[in-house]
PDB file of C-alpha atoms in Angstrom:
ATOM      1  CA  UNK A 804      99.552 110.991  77.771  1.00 68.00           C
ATOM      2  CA  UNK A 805      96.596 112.923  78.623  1.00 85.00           C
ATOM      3  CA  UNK A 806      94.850 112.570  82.650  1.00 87.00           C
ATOM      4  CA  UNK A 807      91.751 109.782  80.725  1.00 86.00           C
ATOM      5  CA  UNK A 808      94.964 107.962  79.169  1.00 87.00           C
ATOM      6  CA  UNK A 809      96.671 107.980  82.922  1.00 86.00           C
ATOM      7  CA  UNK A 810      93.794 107.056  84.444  1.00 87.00           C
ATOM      8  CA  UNK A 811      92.883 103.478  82.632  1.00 85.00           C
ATOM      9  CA  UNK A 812      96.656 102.719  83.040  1.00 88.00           C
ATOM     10  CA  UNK A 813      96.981 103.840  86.999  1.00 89.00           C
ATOM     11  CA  UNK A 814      97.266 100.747  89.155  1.00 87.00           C
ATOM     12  CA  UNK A 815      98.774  99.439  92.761  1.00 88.00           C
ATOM     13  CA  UNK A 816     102.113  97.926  92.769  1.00 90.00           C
ATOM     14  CA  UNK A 817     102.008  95.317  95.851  1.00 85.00           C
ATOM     15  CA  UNK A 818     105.281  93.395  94.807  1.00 88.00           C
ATOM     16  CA  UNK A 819     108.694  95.316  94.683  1.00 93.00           C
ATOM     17  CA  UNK A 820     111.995  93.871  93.972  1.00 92.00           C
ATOM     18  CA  UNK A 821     115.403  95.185  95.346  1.00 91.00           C
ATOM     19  CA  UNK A 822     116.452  98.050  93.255  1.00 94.00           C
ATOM     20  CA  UNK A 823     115.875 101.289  94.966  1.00 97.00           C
ATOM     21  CA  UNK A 824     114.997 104.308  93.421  1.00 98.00           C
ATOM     22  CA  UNK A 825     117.526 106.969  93.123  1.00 98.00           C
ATOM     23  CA  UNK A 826     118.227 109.299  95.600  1.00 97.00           C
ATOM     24  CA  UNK A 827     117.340 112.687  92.680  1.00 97.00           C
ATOM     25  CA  UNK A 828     113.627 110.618  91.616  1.00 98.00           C
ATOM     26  CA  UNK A 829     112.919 109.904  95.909  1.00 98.00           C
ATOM     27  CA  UNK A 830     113.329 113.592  96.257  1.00 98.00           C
ATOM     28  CA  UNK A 831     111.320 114.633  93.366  1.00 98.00           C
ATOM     29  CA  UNK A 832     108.392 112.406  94.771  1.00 98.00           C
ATOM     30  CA  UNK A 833     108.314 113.987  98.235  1.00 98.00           C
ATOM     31  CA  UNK A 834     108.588 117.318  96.869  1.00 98.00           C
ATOM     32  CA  UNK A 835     105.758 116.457  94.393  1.00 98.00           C
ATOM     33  CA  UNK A 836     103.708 115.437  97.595  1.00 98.00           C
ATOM     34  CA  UNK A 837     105.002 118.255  99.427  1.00 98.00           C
ATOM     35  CA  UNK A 838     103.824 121.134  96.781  1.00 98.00           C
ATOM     36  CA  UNK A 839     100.510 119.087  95.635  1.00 98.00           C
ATOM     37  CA  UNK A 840      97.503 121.083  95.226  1.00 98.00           C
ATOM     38  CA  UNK A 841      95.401 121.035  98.072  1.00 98.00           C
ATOM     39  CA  UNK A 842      91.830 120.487  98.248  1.00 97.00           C
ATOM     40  CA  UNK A 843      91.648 122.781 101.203  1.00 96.00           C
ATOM     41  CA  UNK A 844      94.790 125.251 101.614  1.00 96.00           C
ATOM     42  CA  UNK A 845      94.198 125.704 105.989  1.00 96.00           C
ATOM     43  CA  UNK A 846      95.065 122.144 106.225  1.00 97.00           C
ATOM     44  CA  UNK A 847      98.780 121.029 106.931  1.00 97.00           C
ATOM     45  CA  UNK A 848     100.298 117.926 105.099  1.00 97.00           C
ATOM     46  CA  UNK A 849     103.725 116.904 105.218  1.00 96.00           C
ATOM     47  CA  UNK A 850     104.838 113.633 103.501  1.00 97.00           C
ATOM     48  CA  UNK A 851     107.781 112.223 104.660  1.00 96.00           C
ATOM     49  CA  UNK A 852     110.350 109.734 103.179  1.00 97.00           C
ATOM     50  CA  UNK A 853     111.406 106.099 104.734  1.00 95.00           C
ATOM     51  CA  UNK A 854     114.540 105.477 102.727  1.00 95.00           C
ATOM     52  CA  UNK A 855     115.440 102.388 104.552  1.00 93.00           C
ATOM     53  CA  UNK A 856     111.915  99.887 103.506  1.00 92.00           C
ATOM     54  CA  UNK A 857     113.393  96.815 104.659  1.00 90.00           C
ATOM     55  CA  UNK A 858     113.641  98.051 108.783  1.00 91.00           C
ATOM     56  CA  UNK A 859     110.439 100.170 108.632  1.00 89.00           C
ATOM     57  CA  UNK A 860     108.517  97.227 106.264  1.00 86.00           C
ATOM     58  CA  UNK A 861     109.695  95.277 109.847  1.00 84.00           C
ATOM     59  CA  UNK A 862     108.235  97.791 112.387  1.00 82.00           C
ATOM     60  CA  UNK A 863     104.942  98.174 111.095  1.00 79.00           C
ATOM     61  CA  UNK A 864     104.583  94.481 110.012  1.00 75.00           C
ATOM     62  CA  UNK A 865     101.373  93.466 111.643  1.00 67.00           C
ATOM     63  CA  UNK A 866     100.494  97.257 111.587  1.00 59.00           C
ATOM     64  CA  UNK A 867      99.994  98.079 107.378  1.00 61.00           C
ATOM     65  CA  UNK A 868      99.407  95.816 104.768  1.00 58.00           C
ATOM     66  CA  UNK A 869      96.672  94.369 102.519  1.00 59.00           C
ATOM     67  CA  UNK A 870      94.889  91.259 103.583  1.00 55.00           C
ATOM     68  CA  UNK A 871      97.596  90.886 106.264  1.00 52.00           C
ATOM     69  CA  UNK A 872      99.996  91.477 103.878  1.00 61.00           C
ATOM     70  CA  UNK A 873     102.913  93.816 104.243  1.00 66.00           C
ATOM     71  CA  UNK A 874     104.581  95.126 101.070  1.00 78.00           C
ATOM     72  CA  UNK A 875     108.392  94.465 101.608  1.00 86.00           C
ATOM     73  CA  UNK A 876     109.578  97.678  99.199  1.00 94.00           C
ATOM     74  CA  UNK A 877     112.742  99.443  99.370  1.00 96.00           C
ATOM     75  CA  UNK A 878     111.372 102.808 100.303  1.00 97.00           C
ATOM     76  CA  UNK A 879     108.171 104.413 101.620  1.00 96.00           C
ATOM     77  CA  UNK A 880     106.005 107.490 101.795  1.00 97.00           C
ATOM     78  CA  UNK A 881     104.332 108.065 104.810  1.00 95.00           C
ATOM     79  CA  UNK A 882     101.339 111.258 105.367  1.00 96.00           C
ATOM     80  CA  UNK A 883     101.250 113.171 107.762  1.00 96.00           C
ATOM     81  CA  UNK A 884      97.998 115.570 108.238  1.00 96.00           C
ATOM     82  CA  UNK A 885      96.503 117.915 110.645  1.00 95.00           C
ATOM     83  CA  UNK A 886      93.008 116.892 111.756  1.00 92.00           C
ATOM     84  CA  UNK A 887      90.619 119.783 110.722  1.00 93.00           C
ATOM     85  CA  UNK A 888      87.566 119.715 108.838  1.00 93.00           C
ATOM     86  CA  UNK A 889      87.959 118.387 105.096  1.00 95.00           C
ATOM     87  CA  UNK A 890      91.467 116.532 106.208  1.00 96.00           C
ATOM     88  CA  UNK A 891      90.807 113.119 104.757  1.00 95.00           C
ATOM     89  CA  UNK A 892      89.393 114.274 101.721  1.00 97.00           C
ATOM     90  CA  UNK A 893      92.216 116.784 101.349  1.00 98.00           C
ATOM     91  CA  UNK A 894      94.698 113.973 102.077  1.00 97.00           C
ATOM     92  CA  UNK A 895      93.422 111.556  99.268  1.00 97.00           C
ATOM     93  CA  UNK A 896      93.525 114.678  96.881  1.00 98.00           C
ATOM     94  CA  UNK A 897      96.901 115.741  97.324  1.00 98.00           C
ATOM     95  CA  UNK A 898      98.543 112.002  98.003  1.00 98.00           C
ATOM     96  CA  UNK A 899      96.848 111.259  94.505  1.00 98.00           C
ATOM     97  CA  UNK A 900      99.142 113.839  92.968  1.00 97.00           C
ATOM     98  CA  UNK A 901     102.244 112.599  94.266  1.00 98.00           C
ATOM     99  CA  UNK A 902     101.279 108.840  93.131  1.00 97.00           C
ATOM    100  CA  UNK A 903     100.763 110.072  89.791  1.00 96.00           C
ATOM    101  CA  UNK A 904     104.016 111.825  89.683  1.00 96.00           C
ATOM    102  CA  UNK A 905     105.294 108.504  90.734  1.00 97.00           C
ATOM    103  CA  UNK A 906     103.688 106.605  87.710  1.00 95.00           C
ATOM    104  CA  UNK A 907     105.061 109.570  85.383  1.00 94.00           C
ATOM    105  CA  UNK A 908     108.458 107.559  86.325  1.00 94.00           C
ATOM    106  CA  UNK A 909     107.479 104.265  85.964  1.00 94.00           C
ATOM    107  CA  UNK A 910     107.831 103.790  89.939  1.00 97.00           C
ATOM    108  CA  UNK A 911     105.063 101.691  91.805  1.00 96.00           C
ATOM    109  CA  UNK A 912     102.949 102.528  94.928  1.00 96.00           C
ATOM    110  CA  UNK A 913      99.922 101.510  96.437  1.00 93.00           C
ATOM    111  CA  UNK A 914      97.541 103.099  98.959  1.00 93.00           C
ATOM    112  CA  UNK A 915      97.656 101.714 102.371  1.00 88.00           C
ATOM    113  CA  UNK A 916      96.128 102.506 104.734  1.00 83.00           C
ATOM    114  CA  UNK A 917      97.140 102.585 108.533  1.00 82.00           C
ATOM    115  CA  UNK A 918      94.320 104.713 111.159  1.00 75.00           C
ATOM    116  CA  UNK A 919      94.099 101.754 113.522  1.00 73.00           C
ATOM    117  CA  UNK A 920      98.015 101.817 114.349  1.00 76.00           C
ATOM    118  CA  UNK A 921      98.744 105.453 113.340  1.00 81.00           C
ATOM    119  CA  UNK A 922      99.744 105.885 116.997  1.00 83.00           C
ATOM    120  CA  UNK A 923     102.530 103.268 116.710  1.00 83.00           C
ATOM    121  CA  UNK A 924     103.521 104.454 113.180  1.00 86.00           C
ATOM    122  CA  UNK A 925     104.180 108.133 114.412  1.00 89.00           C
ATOM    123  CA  UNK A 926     106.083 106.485 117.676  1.00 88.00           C
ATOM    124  CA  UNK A 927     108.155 104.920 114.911  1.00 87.00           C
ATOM    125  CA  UNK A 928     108.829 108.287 113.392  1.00 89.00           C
ATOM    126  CA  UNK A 929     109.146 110.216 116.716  1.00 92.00           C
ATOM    127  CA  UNK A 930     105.888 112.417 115.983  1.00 91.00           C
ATOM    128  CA  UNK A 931     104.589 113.374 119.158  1.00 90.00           C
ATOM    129  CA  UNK A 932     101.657 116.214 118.138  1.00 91.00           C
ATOM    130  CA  UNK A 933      98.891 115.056 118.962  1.00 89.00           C
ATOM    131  CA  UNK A 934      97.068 116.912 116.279  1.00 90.00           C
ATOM    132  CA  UNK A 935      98.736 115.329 113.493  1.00 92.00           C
ATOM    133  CA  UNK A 936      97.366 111.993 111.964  1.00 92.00           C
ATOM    134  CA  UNK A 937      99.266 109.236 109.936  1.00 91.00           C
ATOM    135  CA  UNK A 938      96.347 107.858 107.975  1.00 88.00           C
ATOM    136  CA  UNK A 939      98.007 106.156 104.898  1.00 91.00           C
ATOM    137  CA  UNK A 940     101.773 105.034 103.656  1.00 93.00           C
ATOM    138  CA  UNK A 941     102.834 104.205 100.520  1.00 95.00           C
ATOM    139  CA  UNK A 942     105.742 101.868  99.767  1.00 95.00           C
ATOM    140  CA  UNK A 943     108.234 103.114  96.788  1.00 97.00           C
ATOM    141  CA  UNK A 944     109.484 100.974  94.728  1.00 97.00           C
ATOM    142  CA  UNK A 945     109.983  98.508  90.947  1.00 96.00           C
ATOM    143  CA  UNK A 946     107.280  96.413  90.040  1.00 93.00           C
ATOM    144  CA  UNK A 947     108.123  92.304  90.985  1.00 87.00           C
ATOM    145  CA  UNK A 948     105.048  90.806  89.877  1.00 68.00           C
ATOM    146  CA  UNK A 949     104.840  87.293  90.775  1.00 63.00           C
ATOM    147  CA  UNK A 950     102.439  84.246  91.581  1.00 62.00           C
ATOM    148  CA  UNK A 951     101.488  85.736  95.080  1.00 60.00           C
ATOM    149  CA  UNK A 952     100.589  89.304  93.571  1.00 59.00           C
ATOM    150  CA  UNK A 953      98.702  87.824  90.493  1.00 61.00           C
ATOM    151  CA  UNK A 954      96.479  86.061  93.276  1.00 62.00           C
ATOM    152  CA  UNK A 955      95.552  88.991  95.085  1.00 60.00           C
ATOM    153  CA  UNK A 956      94.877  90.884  92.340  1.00 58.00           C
ATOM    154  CA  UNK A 957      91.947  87.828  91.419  1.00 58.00           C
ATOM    155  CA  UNK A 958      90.934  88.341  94.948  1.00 55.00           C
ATOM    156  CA  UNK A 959      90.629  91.736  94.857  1.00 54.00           C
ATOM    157  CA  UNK A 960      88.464  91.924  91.225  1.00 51.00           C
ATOM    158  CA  UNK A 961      86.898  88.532  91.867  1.00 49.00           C
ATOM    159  CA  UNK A 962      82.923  89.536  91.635  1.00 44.00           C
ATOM    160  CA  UNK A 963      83.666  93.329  91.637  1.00 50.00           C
ATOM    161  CA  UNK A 964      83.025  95.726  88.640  1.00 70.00           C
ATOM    162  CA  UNK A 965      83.220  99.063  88.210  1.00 83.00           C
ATOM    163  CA  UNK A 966      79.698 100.989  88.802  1.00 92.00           C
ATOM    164  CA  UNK A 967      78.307 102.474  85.613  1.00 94.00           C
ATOM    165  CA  UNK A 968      77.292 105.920  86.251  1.00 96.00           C
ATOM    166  CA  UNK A 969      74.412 105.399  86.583  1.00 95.00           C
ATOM    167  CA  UNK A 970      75.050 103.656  89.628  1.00 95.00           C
ATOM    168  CA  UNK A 971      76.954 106.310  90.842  1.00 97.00           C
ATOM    169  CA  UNK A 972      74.192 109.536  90.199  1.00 96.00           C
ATOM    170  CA  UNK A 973      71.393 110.479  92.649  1.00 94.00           C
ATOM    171  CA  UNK A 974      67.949 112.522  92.176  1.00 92.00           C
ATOM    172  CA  UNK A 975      65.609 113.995  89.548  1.00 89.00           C
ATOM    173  CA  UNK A 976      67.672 116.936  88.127  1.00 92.00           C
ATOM    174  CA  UNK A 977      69.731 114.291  85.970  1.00 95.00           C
ATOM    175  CA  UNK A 978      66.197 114.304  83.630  1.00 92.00           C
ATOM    176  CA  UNK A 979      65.057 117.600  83.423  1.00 93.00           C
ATOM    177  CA  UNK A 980      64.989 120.095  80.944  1.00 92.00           C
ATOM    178  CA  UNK A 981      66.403 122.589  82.381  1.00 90.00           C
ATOM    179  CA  UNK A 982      69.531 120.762  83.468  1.00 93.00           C
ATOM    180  CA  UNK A 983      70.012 118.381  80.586  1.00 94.00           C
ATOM    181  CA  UNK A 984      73.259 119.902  78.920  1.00 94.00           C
ATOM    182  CA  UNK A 985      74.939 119.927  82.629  1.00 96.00           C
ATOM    183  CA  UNK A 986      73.672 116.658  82.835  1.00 97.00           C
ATOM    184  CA  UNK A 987      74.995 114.965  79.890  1.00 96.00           C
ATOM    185  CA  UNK A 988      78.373 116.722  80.514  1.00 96.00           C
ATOM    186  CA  UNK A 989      78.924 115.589  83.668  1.00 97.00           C
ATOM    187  CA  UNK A 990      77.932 111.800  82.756  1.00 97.00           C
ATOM    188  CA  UNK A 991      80.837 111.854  80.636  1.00 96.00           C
ATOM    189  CA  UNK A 992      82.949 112.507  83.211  1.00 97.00           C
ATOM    190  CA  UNK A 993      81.985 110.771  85.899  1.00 97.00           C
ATOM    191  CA  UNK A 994      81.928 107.989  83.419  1.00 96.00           C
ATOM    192  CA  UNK A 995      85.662 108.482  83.155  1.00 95.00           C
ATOM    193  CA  UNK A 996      86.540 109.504  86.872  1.00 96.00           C
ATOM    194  CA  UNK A 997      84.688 106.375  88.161  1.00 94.00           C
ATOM    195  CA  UNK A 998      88.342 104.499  87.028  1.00 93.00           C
ATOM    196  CA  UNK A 999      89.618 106.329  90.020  1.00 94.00           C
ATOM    197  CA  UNK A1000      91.396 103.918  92.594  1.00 92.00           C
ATOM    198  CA  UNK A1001      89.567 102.860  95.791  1.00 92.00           C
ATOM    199  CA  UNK A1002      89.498 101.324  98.475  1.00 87.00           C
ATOM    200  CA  UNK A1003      88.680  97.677  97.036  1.00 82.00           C
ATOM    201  CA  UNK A1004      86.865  99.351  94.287  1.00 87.00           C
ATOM    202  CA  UNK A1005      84.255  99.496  96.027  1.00 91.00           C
ATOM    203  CA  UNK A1006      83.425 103.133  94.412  1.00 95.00           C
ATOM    204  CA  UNK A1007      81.785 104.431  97.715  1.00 95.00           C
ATOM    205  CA  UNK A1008      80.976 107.433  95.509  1.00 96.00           C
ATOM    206  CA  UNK A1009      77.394 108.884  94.432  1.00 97.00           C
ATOM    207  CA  UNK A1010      76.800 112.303  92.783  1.00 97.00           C
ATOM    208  CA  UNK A1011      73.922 114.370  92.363  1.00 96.00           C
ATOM    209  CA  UNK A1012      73.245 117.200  90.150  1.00 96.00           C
ATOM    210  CA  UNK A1013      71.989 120.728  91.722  1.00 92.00           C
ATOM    211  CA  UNK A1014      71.404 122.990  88.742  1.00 89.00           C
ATOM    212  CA  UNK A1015      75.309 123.273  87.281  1.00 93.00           C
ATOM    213  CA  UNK A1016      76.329 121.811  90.247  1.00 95.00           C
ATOM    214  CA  UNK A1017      77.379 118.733  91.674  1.00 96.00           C
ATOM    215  CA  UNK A1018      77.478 117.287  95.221  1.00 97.00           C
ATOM    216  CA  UNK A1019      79.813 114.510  96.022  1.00 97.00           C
ATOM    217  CA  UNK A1020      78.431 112.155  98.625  1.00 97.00           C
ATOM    218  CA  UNK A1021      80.373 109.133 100.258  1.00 96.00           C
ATOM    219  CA  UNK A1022      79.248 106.638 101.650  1.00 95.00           C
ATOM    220  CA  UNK A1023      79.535 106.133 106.044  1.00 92.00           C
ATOM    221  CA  UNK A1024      81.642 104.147 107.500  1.00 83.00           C
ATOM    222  CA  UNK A1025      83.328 105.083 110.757  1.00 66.00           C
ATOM    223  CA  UNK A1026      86.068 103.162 112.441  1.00 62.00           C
ATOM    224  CA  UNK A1027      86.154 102.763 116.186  1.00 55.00           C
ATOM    225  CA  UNK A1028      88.531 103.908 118.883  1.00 51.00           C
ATOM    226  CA  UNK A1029      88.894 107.771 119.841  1.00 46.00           C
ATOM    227  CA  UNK A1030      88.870 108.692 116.330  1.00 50.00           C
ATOM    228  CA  UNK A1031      85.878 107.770 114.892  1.00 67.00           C
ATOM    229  CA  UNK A1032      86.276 109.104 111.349  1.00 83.00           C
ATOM    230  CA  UNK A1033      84.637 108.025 107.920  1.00 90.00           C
ATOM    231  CA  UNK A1034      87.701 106.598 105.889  1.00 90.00           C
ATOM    232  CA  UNK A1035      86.225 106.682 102.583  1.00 94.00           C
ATOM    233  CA  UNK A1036      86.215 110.219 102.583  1.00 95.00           C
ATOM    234  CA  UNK A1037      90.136 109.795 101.647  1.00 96.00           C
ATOM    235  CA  UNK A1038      88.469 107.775  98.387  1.00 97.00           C
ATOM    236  CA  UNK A1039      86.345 110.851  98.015  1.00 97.00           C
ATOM    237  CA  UNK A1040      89.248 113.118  97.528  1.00 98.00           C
ATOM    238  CA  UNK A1041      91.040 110.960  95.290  1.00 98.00           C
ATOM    239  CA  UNK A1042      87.977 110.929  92.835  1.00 98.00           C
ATOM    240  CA  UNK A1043      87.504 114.626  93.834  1.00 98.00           C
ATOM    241  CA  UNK A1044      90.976 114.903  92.022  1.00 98.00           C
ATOM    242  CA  UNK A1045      89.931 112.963  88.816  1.00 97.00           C
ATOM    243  CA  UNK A1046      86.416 114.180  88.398  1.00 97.00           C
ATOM    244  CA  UNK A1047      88.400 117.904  88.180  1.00 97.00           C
ATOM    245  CA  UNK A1048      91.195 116.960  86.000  1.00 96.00           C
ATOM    246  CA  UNK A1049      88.906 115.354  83.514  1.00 96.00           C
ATOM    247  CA  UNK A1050      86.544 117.798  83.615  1.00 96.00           C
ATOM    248  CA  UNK A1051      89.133 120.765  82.802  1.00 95.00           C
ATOM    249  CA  UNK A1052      90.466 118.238  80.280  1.00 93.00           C
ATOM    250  CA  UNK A1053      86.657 118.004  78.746  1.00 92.00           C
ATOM    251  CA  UNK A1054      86.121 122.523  78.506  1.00 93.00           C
ATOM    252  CA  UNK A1055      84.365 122.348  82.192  1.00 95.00           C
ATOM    253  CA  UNK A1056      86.896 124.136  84.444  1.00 94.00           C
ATOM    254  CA  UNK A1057      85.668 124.372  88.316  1.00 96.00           C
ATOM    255  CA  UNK A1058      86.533 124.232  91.768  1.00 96.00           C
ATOM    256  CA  UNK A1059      85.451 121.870  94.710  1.00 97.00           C
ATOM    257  CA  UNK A1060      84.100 123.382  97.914  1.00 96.00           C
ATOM    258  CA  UNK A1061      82.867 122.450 100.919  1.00 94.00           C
ATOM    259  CA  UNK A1062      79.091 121.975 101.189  1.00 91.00           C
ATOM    260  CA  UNK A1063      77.260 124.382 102.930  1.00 89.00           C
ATOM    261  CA  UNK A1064      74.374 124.099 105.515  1.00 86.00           C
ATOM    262  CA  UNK A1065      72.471 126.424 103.441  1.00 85.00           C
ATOM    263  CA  UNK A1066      72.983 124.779 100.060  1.00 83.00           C
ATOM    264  CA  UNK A1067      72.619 120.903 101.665  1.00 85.00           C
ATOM    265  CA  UNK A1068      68.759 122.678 102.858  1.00 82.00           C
ATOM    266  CA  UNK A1069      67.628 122.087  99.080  1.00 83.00           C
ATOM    267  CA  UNK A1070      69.625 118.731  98.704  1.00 86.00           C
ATOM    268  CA  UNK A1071      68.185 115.353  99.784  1.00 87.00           C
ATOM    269  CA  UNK A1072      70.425 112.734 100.462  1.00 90.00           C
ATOM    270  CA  UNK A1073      70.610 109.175 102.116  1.00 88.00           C
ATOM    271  CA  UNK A1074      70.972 108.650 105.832  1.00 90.00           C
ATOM    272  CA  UNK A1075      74.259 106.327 104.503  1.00 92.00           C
ATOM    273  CA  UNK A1076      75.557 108.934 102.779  1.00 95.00           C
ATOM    274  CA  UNK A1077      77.576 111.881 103.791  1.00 94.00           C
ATOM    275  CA  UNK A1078      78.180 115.133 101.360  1.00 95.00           C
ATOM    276  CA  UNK A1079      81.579 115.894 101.326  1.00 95.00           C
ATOM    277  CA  UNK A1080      82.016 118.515  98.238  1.00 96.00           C
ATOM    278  CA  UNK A1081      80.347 120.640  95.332  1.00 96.00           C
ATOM    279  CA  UNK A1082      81.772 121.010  92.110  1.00 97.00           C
ATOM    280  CA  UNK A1083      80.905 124.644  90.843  1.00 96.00           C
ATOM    281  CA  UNK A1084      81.956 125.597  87.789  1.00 95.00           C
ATOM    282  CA  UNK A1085      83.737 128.965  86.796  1.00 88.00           C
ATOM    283  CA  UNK A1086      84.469 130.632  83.452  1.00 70.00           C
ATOM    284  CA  UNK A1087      83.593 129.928  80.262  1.00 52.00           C
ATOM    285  CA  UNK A1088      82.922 126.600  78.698  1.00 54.00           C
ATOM    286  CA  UNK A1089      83.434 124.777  75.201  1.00 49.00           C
TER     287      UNK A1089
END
């Protein structure tokens, strides 16, 4: 199954039953997680595995959920980051790789996030650095899909659709001359990493094309407290992941950097947006 295939099949699990996952497969995951790619190598991520769901599904409960909804599963995955520059976009790139090694075996997860209680989810786990962030959990676990799930899965979709791209592209280089083949390549892939999961789909994504470049800008949204961070820069990593996958998967093989002050001087964006990466491609190209 090729990364396009794995995409249009990749989905959140929010209803586990009892079996757990064996002990070799819960190993593999965290190691997966563990030795993931990362976006940005000077960042430290540790993921760390709750074997016992049940008694940590009843410490956070009030704390991590969906809709107020905590997913009883028999094991979870919980991230653990440093805070530097790039973190939450690094985070949603590399726990992206571990949920896909987790689909590879037919084992469910689901993002979840948890900033607003991340202090009494690392007094859980007996994390006392204060530089180190618990931003999202998954649980772990075999699909129980019943009448509850099926609801909030109507909820969820009810009046949302995936963006077309272009919904999702920004400025005048997408119809010039001079940028037309880089153009029309990357429409075909954004066109296939806009299936990447988000934060209920809303797709807080928009891209714009800078000669063979492109910019990936997220849309703000800060959450309060003494942390004041943009959360759907975690969705931007995630699609950061896709967009590079499918790309190498299409001839176009590249890296994502960190946007410069000098390069963002010839880049206009919205005062709603924030630019979080360019794609620049190396090599040769089919």
């Amino acid at each position: 199954m090729n990364i396009v295939e794995i995409l249009e099949n990749r989905r959140s699990i929010r209803k586990f039953d009892r079996r757990e996952v064996s002990s070799r497969q819960l190993a593999g995951l965290v190691d997966a997680g563990n030795t993931s790619i990362p976006l940005y190598k000077d960042i430290d991520v540790q993921f760390r595995l709750i074997r016992k769901g049940a008694d940590f599904a009843k410490k956070i409960s009030g704390s991590a959920g969906y809709f107020g909804i905590v997913f009883d599963a028999p094991h979870y995955i919980v991230s653990i980051s440093e805070k530097k520059e790039g973190f939450l976009e690094n985070l949603g790139y590399r726990m992206e790789q571990m949920m896909l090694k987790a689909q590879e075996e037919d084992i469910g997860t689901c993002w979840t996030e948890v900033f607003h209680y991340h202090d009494k989810i690392k007094e859980i786990l007996d994390i006392y650095d204060d530089s180190k962030l618990i931003l999202a959990v998954t649980p772990i676990g075999y699909e129980k899909e019943n009448f509850t799930d099926k609801m909030i899965k109507q909820v969820e979709n009810q009046g949302i659709s995936r963006k077309s791209v272009d919904e999702l592209i920004w400025g005048e280089d997408w119809n010039k001359e001079h940028t037309r083949k880089w153009a029309e390549r990357y429409k075909r892939i954004i066109d296939k990493a806009r299936l990447a999961p988000s934060c209920a789909n809303q797709q807080p994504w928009k891209f714009i094309l800078h000669h063979e470049h492109l910019v990936l800008c997220i849309k703000k949204e800060s959450v309060g407290g003494h942390l004041s961070i943009n959360m759907n820069r975690i969705d931007g990593g995630i699609v950061m992941l896709y967009f590079q996958l499918i790309a190498a998967h299409e001839g176009v093989r590249g890296v994502w950097k960190k946007v410069s002050s000098t390069e963002m001087m010839n880049i206009s964006i919205s005062d709603k947006h924030e630019a979080v990466g360019i794609f620049k491609p190396v090599g040769h190209y089919q």
